[in-house]
XYZ file of C-alpha atoms in Angstrom:
441
model
C 0.000 0.000 0.000
C 2.921 2.342 0.675
C 4.237 1.752 -2.832
C 0.802 2.472 -4.274
C 0.613 5.703 -2.264
C 3.999 6.832 -3.624
C 2.959 6.005 -7.198
C -0.298 7.927 -6.769
C 1.490 10.971 -5.305
C 3.982 10.985 -8.192
C 1.193 10.489 -10.743
C -0.917 13.280 -9.243
C 2.159 15.523 -9.206
C 2.787 14.792 -12.885
C -0.880 15.431 -13.666
C -0.748 18.758 -11.816
C 2.393 19.685 -13.762
C 0.734 18.797 -17.065
C -2.358 20.826 -16.159
C -0.188 23.802 -15.193
C 1.791 23.488 -18.434
C -1.385 23.200 -20.457
C -2.819 26.336 -18.823
C 0.469 28.169 -19.483
C 0.509 27.248 -23.178
C -3.187 28.077 -23.542
C -2.414 31.498 -22.103
C 0.442 31.936 -24.569
C -1.831 30.862 -27.407
C -4.413 33.397 -26.233
C -1.781 36.158 -26.210
C -0.607 35.151 -29.693
C -4.144 35.162 -31.102
C -4.844 38.484 -29.392
C -1.743 39.978 -31.014
C -2.821 38.659 -34.433
C -6.315 40.066 -33.889
C -4.960 43.479 -32.942
C -2.744 43.408 -36.023
C -5.798 42.657 -38.154
C -7.685 45.515 -36.464
C -4.719 47.798 -37.181
C -4.981 46.956 -40.894
C -8.691 47.768 -40.718
C -7.720 51.160 -39.262
C -5.303 51.745 -42.163
C -7.915 50.863 -44.781
C -10.551 52.996 -43.055
C -8.066 55.879 -42.894
C -7.282 55.641 -46.630
C -10.937 55.283 -47.598
C -11.896 58.281 -45.468
C -9.273 60.442 -47.237
C -10.404 59.160 -50.642
C -13.975 59.973 -49.659
C -12.941 63.582 -48.942
C -10.967 63.777 -52.171
C -14.003 62.686 -54.191
C -16.166 65.245 -52.453
C -13.758 68.041 -53.456
C -14.160 69.910 -56.762
C -10.404 70.056 -57.109
C -10.013 66.283 -57.392
C -13.081 65.699 -59.556
C -16.401 64.013 -59.131
C -15.407 60.739 -60.775
C -14.916 58.358 -57.875
C -14.573 55.231 -59.973
C -10.782 55.200 -59.658
C -7.876 57.002 -58.022
C -4.668 57.688 -59.949
C -1.501 57.516 -57.884
C 2.084 56.374 -58.073
C 3.217 53.644 -55.662
C 6.786 53.490 -54.442
C 7.786 50.210 -52.788
C 11.183 50.113 -51.138
C 13.208 46.971 -51.758
C 16.050 45.345 -49.797
C 19.256 44.473 -51.610
C 20.227 40.808 -51.235
C 23.624 39.063 -51.406
C 23.375 38.547 -55.187
C 22.954 42.283 -55.744
C 19.263 42.120 -56.705
C 16.358 43.416 -54.606
C 13.772 41.578 -52.530
C 10.400 43.037 -51.598
C 9.282 41.409 -48.354
C 5.834 42.229 -46.970
C 4.973 43.879 -50.255
C 1.271 44.278 -49.411
C 2.148 46.005 -46.153
C 4.576 48.255 -48.028
C 1.875 49.114 -50.547
C -0.506 49.977 -47.732
C 2.100 52.175 -46.063
C 2.838 53.867 -49.407
C -0.834 54.569 -49.972
C -1.174 55.993 -46.469
C 1.887 58.189 -46.982
C 0.601 59.420 -50.339
C -2.866 60.348 -49.131
C -1.644 61.971 -45.924
C 0.963 63.915 -47.831
C -1.739 65.104 -50.243
C -3.886 66.091 -47.267
C -1.064 68.053 -45.659
C 0.051 69.892 -48.807
C -3.409 70.939 -49.884
C -4.636 73.749 -47.660
C -8.082 73.527 -49.241
C -8.422 69.805 -48.505
C -11.713 69.095 -46.677
C -11.297 68.474 -42.917
C -11.412 64.958 -41.517
C -14.769 63.538 -40.441
C -14.261 61.101 -37.530
C -17.874 60.033 -37.770
C -17.281 58.829 -41.337
C -13.983 57.304 -40.228
C -15.775 55.342 -37.478
C -18.394 54.132 -39.969
C -15.708 52.951 -42.418
C -13.781 51.329 -39.547
C -16.803 49.320 -38.396
C -17.509 48.319 -41.985
C -13.960 47.023 -42.428
C -14.165 45.094 -39.165
C -17.485 43.556 -40.179
C -16.037 42.442 -43.518
C -13.563 40.171 -41.702
C -16.120 38.880 -39.204
C -15.400 41.168 -36.254
C -18.379 42.965 -34.710
C -17.346 44.624 -31.444
C -19.974 46.592 -29.545
C -17.739 49.660 -29.555
C -15.394 50.584 -32.419
C -14.154 54.130 -32.788
C -11.067 56.035 -33.965
C -9.788 59.177 -32.306
C -6.787 61.448 -32.918
C -3.717 60.115 -31.159
C -3.218 61.290 -27.600
C -4.385 60.592 -24.073
C -7.558 62.614 -24.412
C -9.904 59.623 -24.470
C -8.025 57.028 -22.382
C -10.161 57.538 -19.286
C -13.360 57.447 -21.314
C -12.424 54.174 -22.996
C -10.241 52.654 -20.269
C -12.030 49.257 -20.372
C -11.555 48.891 -24.144
C -8.685 47.562 -26.213
C -6.657 50.293 -27.921
C -4.444 50.302 -31.031
C -1.974 53.056 -31.830
C -1.854 53.651 -35.597
C 1.137 55.092 -37.462
C 1.676 55.311 -41.242
C 4.879 53.286 -40.782
C 6.962 51.985 -37.899
C 9.433 54.848 -38.296
C 6.754 57.510 -37.865
C 4.811 58.691 -34.881
C 1.280 57.497 -34.215
C -1.462 59.700 -35.642
C -4.620 57.786 -34.713
C -5.814 55.684 -31.826
C -8.519 53.049 -32.279
C -10.668 51.741 -29.424
C -12.673 48.511 -29.638
C -14.571 46.298 -27.218
C -12.509 43.300 -26.040
C -12.712 40.481 -28.589
C -12.276 37.674 -26.035
C -15.199 35.691 -27.451
C -13.692 35.820 -30.934
C -10.319 34.608 -29.633
C -11.866 31.905 -27.455
C -13.891 30.671 -30.433
C -10.619 30.200 -32.281
C -9.261 28.308 -29.268
C -12.455 26.311 -28.681
C -11.166 23.116 -30.294
C -8.075 22.796 -28.138
C -9.930 24.007 -25.008
C -12.701 21.399 -25.442
C -10.310 18.518 -26.163
C -7.980 19.494 -23.308
C -10.911 19.809 -20.891
C -12.324 16.455 -22.031
C -8.962 14.728 -21.516
C -8.602 16.386 -18.109
C -12.093 15.327 -16.997
C -11.506 11.752 -18.178
C -8.216 11.600 -16.266
C -9.816 13.013 -13.118
C -12.676 10.520 -13.417
C -10.273 7.590 -13.885
C -8.199 8.671 -10.870
C -11.352 9.085 -8.772
C -12.610 5.694 -9.938
C -9.269 4.058 -9.106
C -9.086 5.661 -5.657
C -12.701 4.696 -4.994
C -11.977 1.068 -5.811
C -8.800 1.092 -3.744
C -10.815 2.488 -0.845
C -13.365 -0.302 -1.257
C -10.599 -2.904 -1.398
C -9.073 -1.492 1.773
C -12.488 -1.614 3.432
C -12.915 -5.238 2.361
C -9.431 -6.029 3.648
C -10.238 -4.371 6.968
C -13.538 -6.253 7.135
C -11.690 -9.497 6.466
C -9.228 -8.753 9.281
C -12.105 -7.828 11.598
C -13.894 -11.053 10.672
C -10.782 -13.138 11.371
C -10.265 -11.431 14.719
C -13.921 -11.683 15.732
C -14.268 -15.280 14.582
C -11.125 -16.224 16.514
C -12.479 -14.421 19.548
C -15.847 -16.200 19.224
C -14.230 -19.594 18.764
C -11.902 -19.195 21.729
C -14.711 -18.939 24.279
C -16.518 -22.257 23.592
C -13.188 -24.036 23.059
C -11.881 -22.728 26.393
C -15.087 -23.736 28.214
C -15.105 -27.213 26.653
C -11.375 -27.594 27.373
C -11.833 -26.585 31.022
C -14.768 -28.980 31.478
C -12.866 -31.869 29.860
C -9.735 -31.062 31.898
C -11.736 -30.967 35.146
C -13.465 -34.209 34.265
C -10.130 -35.867 33.496
C -8.186 -34.547 36.492
C -10.865 -34.848 39.124
C -12.922 -37.749 37.811
C -15.147 -39.207 40.498
C -17.021 -42.343 39.372
C -19.386 -42.016 42.330
C -20.564 -38.479 41.410
C -22.599 -39.248 38.297
C -24.487 -35.930 38.452
C -21.232 -33.915 38.348
C -19.814 -36.008 35.523
C -22.955 -35.598 33.442
C -22.868 -31.852 34.070
C -19.333 -31.597 32.661
C -20.238 -33.746 29.679
C -23.329 -31.615 29.097
C -21.170 -28.468 29.080
C -18.781 -30.040 26.582
C -21.650 -31.142 24.360
C -23.266 -27.688 24.483
C -20.033 -25.949 23.544
C -19.392 -28.400 20.691
C -22.930 -27.826 19.395
C -22.325 -24.105 19.600
C -19.088 -24.462 17.634
C -20.861 -26.607 15.059
C -23.563 -23.952 14.659
C -20.976 -21.211 14.220
C -19.136 -23.185 11.555
C -22.391 -23.919 9.744
C -23.320 -20.238 9.794
C -19.941 -19.287 8.365
C -20.226 -21.862 5.587
C -23.773 -20.783 4.814
C -22.557 -17.255 4.091
C -21.289 -18.377 0.657
C -23.486 -16.862 -2.058
C -23.254 -20.059 -4.064
C -24.525 -21.902 -1.021
C -27.453 -19.493 -0.752
C -28.337 -20.053 -4.400
C -28.610 -23.767 -3.767
C -30.674 -23.508 -0.573
C -34.079 -25.162 -0.917
C -36.708 -23.706 1.358
C -39.365 -25.962 2.828
C -42.282 -23.591 3.440
C -44.974 -24.898 5.729
C -47.758 -23.466 7.871
C -46.886 -23.313 11.561
C -48.052 -21.368 14.589
C -45.843 -18.357 15.161
C -46.227 -17.798 18.911
C -44.867 -21.165 20.150
C -41.767 -20.759 17.952
C -41.164 -17.224 19.218
C -41.607 -18.358 22.863
C -39.113 -21.176 22.378
C -36.497 -18.869 20.848
C -37.108 -16.208 23.514
C -36.533 -18.744 26.303
C -33.286 -19.848 24.649
C -32.065 -16.221 24.360
C -32.846 -15.624 28.055
C -31.136 -18.823 29.116
C -27.801 -18.172 27.448
C -27.503 -14.479 28.420
C -26.180 -13.027 31.679
C -28.284 -9.875 31.281
C -31.726 -9.200 32.701
C -34.045 -9.662 29.715
C -37.718 -8.888 29.473
C -39.345 -10.044 26.241
C -42.898 -8.914 25.603
C -44.941 -10.775 22.987
C -47.820 -9.103 21.137
C -48.680 -12.087 18.967
C -52.229 -13.391 18.518
C -52.916 -16.993 19.456
C -53.187 -19.400 16.514
C -51.493 -16.898 14.152
C -49.844 -18.999 11.454
C -47.039 -18.177 9.044
C -46.095 -20.033 5.902
C -42.293 -20.189 5.824
C -39.319 -22.452 6.320
C -39.532 -22.872 10.103
C -35.822 -23.679 10.531
C -34.554 -20.584 8.736
C -37.342 -18.408 10.130
C -36.288 -19.448 13.635
C -32.690 -18.552 12.783
C -33.859 -15.114 11.601
C -35.626 -14.409 14.892
C -32.706 -15.809 16.859
C -30.265 -13.466 15.108
C -32.486 -10.411 15.613
C -33.080 -11.174 19.292
C -29.417 -11.954 19.848
C -28.443 -8.567 18.369
C -31.007 -6.843 20.589
C -29.363 -8.380 23.635
C -25.788 -7.726 22.483
C -26.370 -4.071 21.650
C -28.296 -3.154 24.790
C -27.436 -2.315 28.378
C -27.772 -4.594 31.389
C -31.571 -4.220 31.368
C -32.900 -5.404 28.014
C -36.459 -4.671 26.938
C -37.593 -6.437 23.758
C -41.026 -6.368 22.161
C -42.163 -8.733 19.399
C -45.295 -7.667 17.568
C -46.838 -9.724 14.767
C -49.946 -9.949 12.613
C -50.825 -11.583 9.313
C -48.720 -9.044 7.376
C -45.513 -8.571 9.355
C -43.452 -9.183 12.458
C -41.472 -6.490 14.305
C -38.629 -6.902 16.801
C -38.043 -3.742 18.885
C -35.526 -3.106 21.661
C -34.256 -0.376 23.960
C -30.647 -0.788 22.879
C -27.927 1.645 21.869
C -29.412 2.106 18.384
C -27.705 2.541 15.030
C -26.434 5.796 13.567
C -28.113 6.930 10.355
C -24.906 6.757 8.333
C -24.358 3.092 9.320
C -27.823 1.788 8.423
C -27.145 1.265 4.650
C -24.286 -1.141 5.475
C -25.671 -3.291 8.295
C -26.670 -6.110 5.898
C -23.203 -6.314 4.281
C -21.171 -9.420 4.855
C -18.671 -9.033 7.750
C -19.902 -5.506 8.533
C -20.323 -4.662 12.192
C -21.632 -1.471 13.751
C -19.096 -0.531 16.381
C -18.614 2.277 18.832
C -15.544 2.677 20.983
C -13.772 -0.679 21.295
C -14.105 -2.584 18.033
C -14.416 -5.883 19.814
C -16.564 -4.733 22.686
C -19.436 -6.868 21.393
C -18.928 -10.416 20.199
C -19.822 -11.545 16.705
C -18.353 -11.753 13.230
C -20.616 -9.564 11.131
C -22.643 -12.300 9.424
C -25.937 -12.346 11.341
C -27.820 -9.594 9.514
C -26.315 -10.672 6.204
C -27.839 -14.102 6.785
C -31.159 -12.546 7.848
C -31.355 -10.419 4.686
C -30.567 -13.363 2.396
C -33.170 -15.651 3.960
C -35.798 -12.901 3.951
C -35.184 -12.332 0.244
C -35.316 -16.054 -0.494
C -38.784 -16.074 1.068
C -39.760 -13.156 -1.158
C -40.227 -10.867 1.832
C -38.871 -7.456 2.710
C -37.001 -6.268 5.799
C -36.722 -2.677 7.045
C -35.088 -1.022 10.026
C -35.922 2.038 12.097
C -33.319 3.089 14.630
C -32.311 6.055 16.761
C -29.093 6.209 18.787
C -29.665 5.608 22.508
C -33.421 5.040 22.009
C -33.323 1.607 20.331
C -33.901 -0.270 17.094
C -36.859 -1.926 15.367
C -36.580 -4.511 12.577
C -39.754 -5.239 10.607
C -40.203 -8.193 8.244
C -43.059 -7.705 5.809
C -44.504 -10.958 4.505
C -44.987 -10.721 0.758
C -45.175 -13.869 -1.333
C -45.961 -16.416 1.358
C -49.422 -15.493 2.641
C -50.895 -16.498 5.951
C -53.745 -18.943 6.306
């Protein structure tokens, strides 16, 4: 178990590391996609800026009313390579920068050029964003400066310059596009989350099973201890009686000799019954049990079992019977007697020195109630499990090996009946067997 614990700690540590790494790389992916998105928005600003200037040029008499085309010269700067020829990297970006430079230069040189309309610029900006599938709630362009930072402090901002070498001239503000970025990341987020949930479920499932196995192992150890404890008592009594009979044998005292032999026989019968009960706990054995249902009077059987319980106990026991005369039950009398014996025996074991037991029966059910220590609510679902024992304080304070109620439940089910329990700590416990398939005559 120690090795398993170490493996689980290492595995959970590795899983935590993988989760942390996954979160880190998802964050980096988010930052990368955000940067790409802002770059795309910046290009939308450039196009909106150019289109706004063209719109003013077309509205001016100086540049003509024909807005079907714009005549301009484009200068694209190349980079000389090792062979002596020129390369033109990022040519589309260079063309855009050239166009921006041309139109802004035209705007600056012409004193009669119409003034800029930021309302039109905003409209063109939103149109450009919409064309690439971006629809932020707020999208506006202002002249560069800190004039609007407080007003739009919760928005994303993009500083726009004609080229990297020049100063910024415009500042665009847009609503955060987190949803757009997360939609792009949705595939990896969903698959990563699914893998994580599956791993967590498998670990939980494994730990749950290990916990159950440990419980079973503990129950097995408890059973071995309790069974050994139960077996020691009758063996010790029988051994003492046989030893006394052997050491101090008196052929003239027949009464004494018979008493010792009777004690030995009783203890051997008790041992035989315990062994039979243990063997009968096998599920395969239960499947092969053949019940012999017959009609018999209930009260005489209950009185016989009650007398036996009183006889073998050192406690003061008062058993009250509320059973009508001549009430008959159709059941296997042997197993039914064992059921009552187990229930009464538990009532005595889990009670104080003064035991009050009431048996109430009619044609539909029989109830065994006591004034014992009761059963806690959280323990009730497990009391019929094999080897399970309700304990408080010392685990072995009360004798037994956790098979009595398991046996009771199996026999009740074989009869087609139902058993229920109502218990409150300190106040006592009531077991009720409801007759179902085997009716009374």
